[in-house]
Amino acid sequence: MGKDRKLYLVVPCYNEQEVLPETSRRLREKMTALMEQKRISEESRVLFVDDGSKDNTWGLIYSLCLSSPLFAGLKLSRNRGHQNALLAGLMEAGKRADCVISLDADLQDDVDAIDRFLDENDKGADVVYGVRSSRKKDSAFKRLTAEGFYRFMQAMGVDIVFNHADYRLLSRRALDALAQYKEVNLFLRGIVPLIGFQSATVAYERQERFAGKSKYPLRKMLAFAFDGITSFSVKPIRLICTLGFCIFAVSLLVLIYLLLLKLFGQTVTGWTSLIATVCLFGGLQMLCLGILGEYVGKTYQEVKARPRYIVDQYVQFPDAGASEKADNI
Ligand code: UDP
Ligand code: MG
């Protein structure tokens, strides 16, 4: 492949004005080095996706695009969340690239691992997963919750790569396959392993976010985990069924016991336990209904097949940076 390989880096950005200047500098450095080594084509690009930011993120992306043809920008019409923004970028880049690498705007994903991603791509991998070698830089809480999440997902039967977030390389072929997944509840980490093709993993050290705040507070993380499970696994429903069956069996025994009590004329003493049982079952039924409702809700959304994102504009100037004027904007 080498110098003919058009590589696009896809970087979703939500309110990232603090990190963009440094991120773009580092990515430009990396891409230039790779071009000089003839590992990627001169037409390779860095595509920033603005996920409906409220700060000056789009302004910065736009001026980056004006300053150099290396940069491209994609602006979503509103905030659609990390996964949708990433998908938008991947699909847009897929129209032009031979392979794409997705990474976070805060450079927590070590940029130098890109060389090893390309090595694996040279060896024929269509999918290369970036896997964190350690989580030393994460807070104890983040580490515990994140690793617990991966274990829980695996226990739920979801095929997921341990400690792999969304730092990955996808070939054009893999992107075409990804485009065939039409689901609205996006959980890319679960979909990509379903695609198949030859894959490889590359270990890297996860850095701390160098500026700005995390856009994934606990609330969003929990919602993301819940989405991941209910979008990929029917195990919760099976567990509920098993639980329901066990409770039913126990309640039959309790019923026999209550009948015996009645026979011996001691019904009043059973009142407390009876009420307790009614409450317990009422609660359990509600829980079961809730979980079933979650799946029904998802089916509803999938049936509607709403677009997952709407592109506002795509910019890339072939002659950008050529004139003084453009540099000053
Ligand atoms: N992000 C996004 N849309 C959102 C939330 C986050 O595009 O609604 C982007 C964000 O700009 C960053 C990436 O997703 O590039 C990961 O977010 P962040 O670094 O805040 O998450 P953390 O690393 O703390 O889990
Ligand atoms: Mg981050």
PDB file of C-alpha atoms in Angstrom, residues 129 159 181 183 190-196 232:
ATOM      1  CA  TYR A 129      -8.232  -2.220  17.658  1.00  0.00           C
ATOM      2  CA  ASP A 159     -18.612  -9.757  21.756  1.00  0.00           C
ATOM      3  CA  TYR A 181     -25.642  -1.726   9.998  1.00  0.00           C
ATOM      4  CA  GLU A 183     -29.396   0.525  13.755  1.00  0.00           C
ATOM      5  CA  GLY A 190     -20.232  -3.898  19.713  1.00  0.00           C
ATOM      6  CA  ILE A 191     -20.871  -3.589  15.965  1.00  0.00           C
ATOM      7  CA  VAL A 192     -17.267  -3.593  14.721  1.00  0.00           C
ATOM      8  CA  PRO A 193     -16.434  -7.105  16.009  1.00  0.00           C
ATOM      9  CA  LEU A 194     -19.604  -8.303  14.252  1.00  0.00           C
ATOM     10  CA  ILE A 195     -18.220  -7.146  10.904  1.00  0.00           C
ATOM     11  CA  GLY A 196     -15.507  -9.791  10.869  1.00  0.00           C
ATOM     12  CA  PHE A 232     -26.630  -6.286  21.830  1.00  0.00           C
TER      13      PHE A 232
END
